[in-house]
Amino acid sequence: MVQKEINTSPPVPLYYQIKEHLKGQMVSGELKTGDKIPTEEKICESFNVSRMTARRALDELVNEGRLIRRQGVGTFVAEPIIDRQLSRLTTLTEELKELGYTGLNSRILSWRTHKALSPLANRLDINVGDPILRIRRVRYTGTLPIAVQTIILPEKWVPGLQPNDIGGSSIYELIEKKLNKRLDWAKQQIDAVAAPNYYAKWLEIEPKSPLFKVTRQAYLEGGEPMDIAVTYYRPDRYSYQINLYR
């Protein structure tokens, strides 16, 4: 491996020089989105630095969202962080398409129909015992998992819906086309939570890593509840922006 020269004299720390070198490779296109970064051992050998120095350089790039670690696989150049505006009601699918993402897809984890118990029946404005559909899926951009989403909705809105009907599509869009009704508004709550073990596995992160938990209830025109969705987002791939005025 060709050894790279860095300035070993103060005041610029060695880890920072390595970090800037890697950033420069990303800017120039030498390292592209999805490319695998050399291991800490190779960085140590290449720059003649300690393991701690190499790790800190990579840690800072991960914290900035420029690199992403995938358990058991390695460290890769990350896609740009998805910056979501909270000023209008859109789906994840719609926003990613607007941002130019073309590799949005899903993996269905579970798909089942059961009878609504009292709490859910009340929230969805249906009768106790009415059939509801519960869908859990992982959302990806390319091969990178960015969110795990659970959707609960009355089966009357999607009679006959099958897993193959969804793919990477928005369920909201399917319902709007099927019912010829427009999604009108939603109430949404955002919390910071620690990733349970099974969510960490699906999202390819360490257990107890921080996640955004977004709980949304959407309503159709006329005020009819359409669904309840709970989505866990990786904060290293997703951010929220709110415009405030006075």
CSV table of C-alpha atoms in Angstrom, one decimal:
chain,number,residue,atom,x,y,z
A,1,MET,CA,0.0,0.0,0.0
A,2,VAL,CA,1.3,3.5,-0.9
A,3,GLN,CA,2.0,5.5,2.3
A,4,LYS,CA,0.4,8.9,2.3
A,5,GLU,CA,2.1,11.9,3.9
A,6,ILE,CA,0.5,14.0,6.6
A,7,ASN,CA,2.0,16.8,8.7
A,8,THR,CA,3.0,15.4,12.0
A,9,SER,CA,3.8,18.8,13.5
A,10,PRO,CA,1.2,20.8,15.5
A,11,PRO,CA,-1.2,22.5,15.4
A,12,VAL,CA,-3.4,20.4,13.0
A,13,PRO,CA,-4.3,17.0,14.7
A,14,LEU,CA,-3.5,13.9,12.7
A,15,TYR,CA,-7.1,12.6,12.8
A,16,TYR,CA,-8.3,15.8,11.4
A,17,GLN,CA,-5.9,15.6,8.5
A,18,ILE,CA,-7.0,12.1,7.7
A,19,LYS,CA,-10.6,13.2,8.0
A,20,GLU,CA,-10.1,16.1,5.5
A,21,HIS,CA,-8.2,13.8,3.2
A,22,LEU,CA,-11.1,11.4,3.0
A,23,LYS,CA,-13.6,14.3,2.6
A,24,GLY,CA,-11.5,15.6,-0.3
A,25,GLN,CA,-11.7,12.2,-2.0
A,26,MET,CA,-15.5,12.3,-1.6
A,27,VAL,CA,-15.7,15.8,-3.1
A,28,SER,CA,-13.4,15.0,-6.0
A,29,GLY,CA,-15.4,11.8,-6.8
A,30,GLU,CA,-12.6,9.5,-6.1
A,31,LEU,CA,-14.8,8.1,-3.3
A,32,LYS,CA,-18.4,7.8,-4.4
A,33,THR,CA,-21.7,7.1,-2.6
A,34,GLY,CA,-21.7,3.4,-1.6
A,35,ASP,CA,-17.9,2.9,-1.9
A,36,LYS,CA,-16.3,1.0,0.9
A,37,ILE,CA,-13.8,2.9,3.0
A,38,PRO,CA,-10.4,1.2,3.9
A,39,THR,CA,-10.4,-0.5,7.3
A,40,GLU,CA,-8.8,1.2,10.3
A,41,GLU,CA,-5.8,-1.2,10.0
A,42,LYS,CA,-5.3,-0.1,6.4
A,43,ILE,CA,-5.6,3.6,7.3
A,44,CYS,CA,-3.1,3.1,10.1
A,45,GLU,CA,-0.7,1.5,7.6
A,46,SER,CA,-1.3,4.1,4.9
A,47,PHE,CA,-0.9,7.2,7.1
A,48,ASN,CA,1.5,5.7,9.7
A,49,VAL,CA,-0.8,6.6,12.6
A,50,SER,CA,-2.3,4.8,15.6
A,51,ARG,CA,-5.5,2.8,15.6
A,52,MET,CA,-7.1,5.4,17.9
A,53,THR,CA,-6.2,8.2,15.4
A,54,ALA,CA,-7.7,6.3,12.5
A,55,ARG,CA,-10.8,5.5,14.4
A,56,ARG,CA,-11.4,9.1,15.5
A,57,ALA,CA,-11.2,10.3,11.9
A,58,LEU,CA,-13.8,7.7,10.8
A,59,ASP,CA,-16.0,8.4,13.9
A,60,GLU,CA,-16.2,12.1,13.0
A,61,LEU,CA,-17.1,11.4,9.4
A,62,VAL,CA,-19.8,9.0,10.6
A,63,ASN,CA,-21.1,11.6,13.1
A,64,GLU,CA,-21.3,14.1,10.3
A,65,GLY,CA,-23.3,11.7,8.2
A,66,ARG,CA,-20.6,11.4,5.5
A,67,LEU,CA,-19.9,7.8,6.3
A,68,ILE,CA,-22.1,5.0,7.4
A,69,ARG,CA,-21.2,1.8,9.3
A,70,ARG,CA,-23.0,-1.5,8.4
A,71,GLN,CA,-22.7,-4.2,11.0
A,72,GLY,CA,-20.4,-7.0,9.9
A,73,VAL,CA,-19.9,-5.5,6.5
A,74,GLY,CA,-17.8,-2.3,6.8
A,75,THR,CA,-17.8,1.5,6.5
A,76,PHE,CA,-19.2,3.1,3.4
A,77,VAL,CA,-19.6,6.6,1.8
A,78,ALA,CA,-23.2,7.6,2.8
A,79,GLU,CA,-25.9,9.1,0.6
A,80,PRO,CA,-26.8,12.7,1.5
A,81,ILE,CA,-29.0,13.0,4.7
A,82,ILE,CA,-32.7,13.3,3.9
A,83,ASP,CA,-33.8,16.7,5.2
A,84,ARG,CA,-37.6,16.6,5.7
A,85,GLN,CA,-39.7,19.8,5.9
A,86,LEU,CA,-42.6,19.7,8.3
A,87,SER,CA,-44.6,22.5,6.7
A,88,ARG,CA,-46.7,20.2,4.5
A,89,LEU,CA,-48.1,16.7,4.6
A,90,THR,CA,-46.1,14.3,2.3
A,91,THR,CA,-45.1,10.7,2.4
A,92,LEU,CA,-41.6,9.4,2.6
A,93,THR,CA,-41.9,8.0,-0.9
A,94,GLU,CA,-43.0,11.4,-2.2
A,95,GLU,CA,-40.2,13.3,-0.5
A,96,LEU,CA,-37.5,10.9,-1.7
A,97,LYS,CA,-38.8,11.2,-5.3
A,98,GLU,CA,-38.7,15.0,-5.0
A,99,LEU,CA,-35.1,14.8,-3.8
A,100,GLY,CA,-34.1,12.7,-6.7
A,101,TYR,CA,-33.8,9.3,-5.0
A,102,THR,CA,-34.7,6.5,-7.5
A,103,GLY,CA,-33.8,3.3,-5.5
A,104,LEU,CA,-36.6,3.5,-2.9
A,105,ASN,CA,-37.9,0.0,-2.0
A,106,SER,CA,-39.3,-2.0,0.9
A,107,ARG,CA,-39.0,-5.3,2.6
A,108,ILE,CA,-42.2,-6.6,4.2
A,109,LEU,CA,-41.5,-7.9,7.8
A,110,SER,CA,-45.1,-8.8,8.6
A,111,TRP,CA,-48.6,-8.6,7.1
A,112,ARG,CA,-51.6,-9.7,9.0
A,113,THR,CA,-55.3,-9.0,9.4
A,114,HIS,CA,-57.0,-9.2,12.8
A,115,LYS,CA,-60.0,-7.8,14.6
A,116,ALA,CA,-59.8,-4.3,16.1
A,117,LEU,CA,-59.9,-4.0,19.9
A,118,SER,CA,-61.5,-1.1,21.7
A,119,PRO,CA,-58.5,1.4,21.8
A,120,LEU,CA,-57.7,1.0,18.1
A,121,ALA,CA,-61.3,0.9,17.1
A,122,ASN,CA,-61.9,4.2,18.8
A,123,ARG,CA,-58.9,5.9,17.2
A,124,LEU,CA,-59.8,4.6,13.8
A,125,ASP,CA,-63.5,5.4,14.2
A,126,ILE,CA,-64.6,1.8,13.4
A,127,ASN,CA,-66.5,-0.8,15.4
A,128,VAL,CA,-64.9,-3.2,17.8
A,129,GLY,CA,-64.2,-6.4,15.9
A,130,ASP,CA,-63.9,-4.8,12.5
A,131,PRO,CA,-61.0,-6.1,10.5
A,132,ILE,CA,-57.8,-4.1,10.4
A,133,LEU,CA,-54.6,-4.6,8.5
A,134,ARG,CA,-51.2,-4.3,10.2
A,135,ILE,CA,-48.2,-3.9,7.9
A,136,ARG,CA,-44.6,-3.7,9.1
A,137,ARG,CA,-41.8,-3.0,6.6
A,138,VAL,CA,-38.2,-1.8,6.3
A,139,ARG,CA,-37.8,1.2,3.9
A,140,TYR,CA,-34.6,1.4,1.9
A,141,THR,CA,-32.7,3.7,-0.4
A,142,GLY,CA,-30.9,1.3,-2.5
A,143,THR,CA,-29.5,-1.3,-0.1
A,144,LEU,CA,-29.4,1.1,2.9
A,145,PRO,CA,-32.2,0.7,5.5
A,146,ILE,CA,-33.4,4.1,6.7
A,147,ALA,CA,-36.6,3.4,8.5
A,148,VAL,CA,-38.9,0.7,10.0
A,149,GLN,CA,-42.6,1.5,9.6
A,150,THR,CA,-45.7,-0.1,11.1
A,151,ILE,CA,-49.0,0.9,9.5
A,152,ILE,CA,-52.4,0.0,11.0
A,153,LEU,CA,-55.5,0.8,8.9
A,154,PRO,CA,-59.1,-0.4,8.5
A,155,GLU,CA,-59.3,-3.1,5.9
A,156,LYS,CA,-62.2,-1.3,4.3
A,157,TRP,CA,-59.8,1.2,2.8
A,158,VAL,CA,-57.7,-1.5,1.1
A,159,PRO,CA,-59.8,-4.6,0.4
A,160,GLY,CA,-57.8,-7.3,-1.3
A,161,LEU,CA,-54.5,-5.4,-0.9
A,162,GLN,CA,-51.5,-7.8,-1.2
A,163,PRO,CA,-47.8,-7.3,-0.4
A,164,ASN,CA,-46.9,-7.4,-4.0
A,165,ASP,CA,-49.2,-4.3,-4.6
A,166,ILE,CA,-46.9,-2.1,-2.5
A,167,GLY,CA,-43.2,-2.6,-3.4
A,168,GLY,CA,-41.6,0.8,-2.8
A,169,SER,CA,-44.9,2.6,-3.3
A,170,SER,CA,-46.7,4.8,-0.8
A,171,ILE,CA,-49.8,3.2,0.7
A,172,TYR,CA,-51.3,6.7,0.9
A,173,GLU,CA,-51.1,7.1,-2.9
A,174,LEU,CA,-52.7,3.6,-3.4
A,175,ILE,CA,-55.6,4.5,-1.1
A,176,GLU,CA,-56.1,7.9,-2.8
A,177,LYS,CA,-56.3,6.3,-6.2
A,178,LYS,CA,-58.5,3.4,-5.1
A,179,LEU,CA,-61.0,5.5,-3.1
A,180,ASN,CA,-60.7,8.6,-5.1
A,181,LYS,CA,-60.4,10.5,-1.8
A,182,ARG,CA,-57.7,12.9,-0.9
A,183,LEU,CA,-55.5,12.6,2.2
A,184,ASP,CA,-56.3,15.8,4.0
A,185,TRP,CA,-54.3,16.3,7.2
A,186,ALA,CA,-52.4,14.4,10.0
A,187,LYS,CA,-51.3,14.9,13.5
A,188,GLN,CA,-47.8,13.8,14.2
A,189,GLN,CA,-45.5,13.3,17.2
A,190,ILE,CA,-41.7,13.0,17.2
A,191,ASP,CA,-39.8,11.3,20.0
A,192,ALA,CA,-36.2,10.3,20.5
A,193,VAL,CA,-35.8,6.7,21.6
A,194,ALA,CA,-33.2,4.0,22.0
A,195,ALA,CA,-33.3,1.2,19.3
A,196,PRO,CA,-34.6,-2.1,20.6
A,197,ASN,CA,-32.5,-5.1,19.6
A,198,TYR,CA,-34.8,-6.2,16.8
A,199,TYR,CA,-35.1,-2.7,15.3
A,200,ALA,CA,-31.3,-2.4,15.5
A,201,LYS,CA,-31.0,-5.6,13.5
A,202,TRP,CA,-33.4,-4.4,10.8
A,203,LEU,CA,-31.7,-1.0,10.5
A,204,GLU,CA,-28.2,-2.5,10.7
A,205,ILE,CA,-27.2,-0.4,13.7
A,206,GLU,CA,-26.0,-1.0,17.2
A,207,PRO,CA,-28.7,-1.8,19.9
A,208,LYS,CA,-29.7,1.2,21.9
A,209,SER,CA,-28.6,3.6,19.1
A,210,PRO,CA,-30.7,6.7,19.0
A,211,LEU,CA,-33.7,6.8,16.6
A,212,PHE,CA,-36.5,9.2,15.7
A,213,LYS,CA,-39.9,7.7,16.5
A,214,VAL,CA,-42.6,9.4,14.5
A,215,THR,CA,-46.2,8.6,15.3
A,216,ARG,CA,-48.7,9.9,12.7
A,217,GLN,CA,-52.5,9.6,12.4
A,218,ALA,CA,-53.7,10.6,9.0
A,219,TYR,CA,-57.2,11.7,8.0
A,220,LEU,CA,-59.1,11.7,4.7
A,221,GLU,CA,-61.3,14.5,3.4
A,222,GLY,CA,-64.4,14.6,5.6
A,223,GLY,CA,-62.4,13.9,8.7
A,224,GLU,CA,-62.4,10.1,8.5
A,225,PRO,CA,-59.3,8.5,10.1
A,226,MET,CA,-57.3,6.7,7.5
A,227,ASP,CA,-54.5,5.0,9.4
A,228,ILE,CA,-52.0,5.1,12.3
A,229,ALA,CA,-48.3,4.8,11.3
A,230,VAL,CA,-45.4,4.5,13.7
A,231,THR,CA,-42.0,4.9,11.9
A,232,TYR,CA,-38.5,4.6,13.4
A,233,TYR,CA,-35.9,6.6,11.5
A,234,ARG,CA,-32.1,6.4,11.6
A,235,PRO,CA,-31.1,10.0,12.6
A,236,ASP,CA,-27.8,9.6,10.7
A,237,ARG,CA,-29.8,9.4,7.5
A,238,TYR,CA,-32.7,11.6,8.3
A,239,SER,CA,-33.3,15.0,9.8
A,240,TYR,CA,-36.3,17.3,10.3
A,241,GLN,CA,-36.5,21.0,9.6
A,242,ILE,CA,-39.2,23.3,10.9
A,243,ASN,CA,-39.6,26.9,9.8
A,244,LEU,CA,-40.8,29.2,12.5
A,245,TYR,CA,-42.1,32.8,12.1
A,246,ARG,CA,-42.8,35.7,14.4
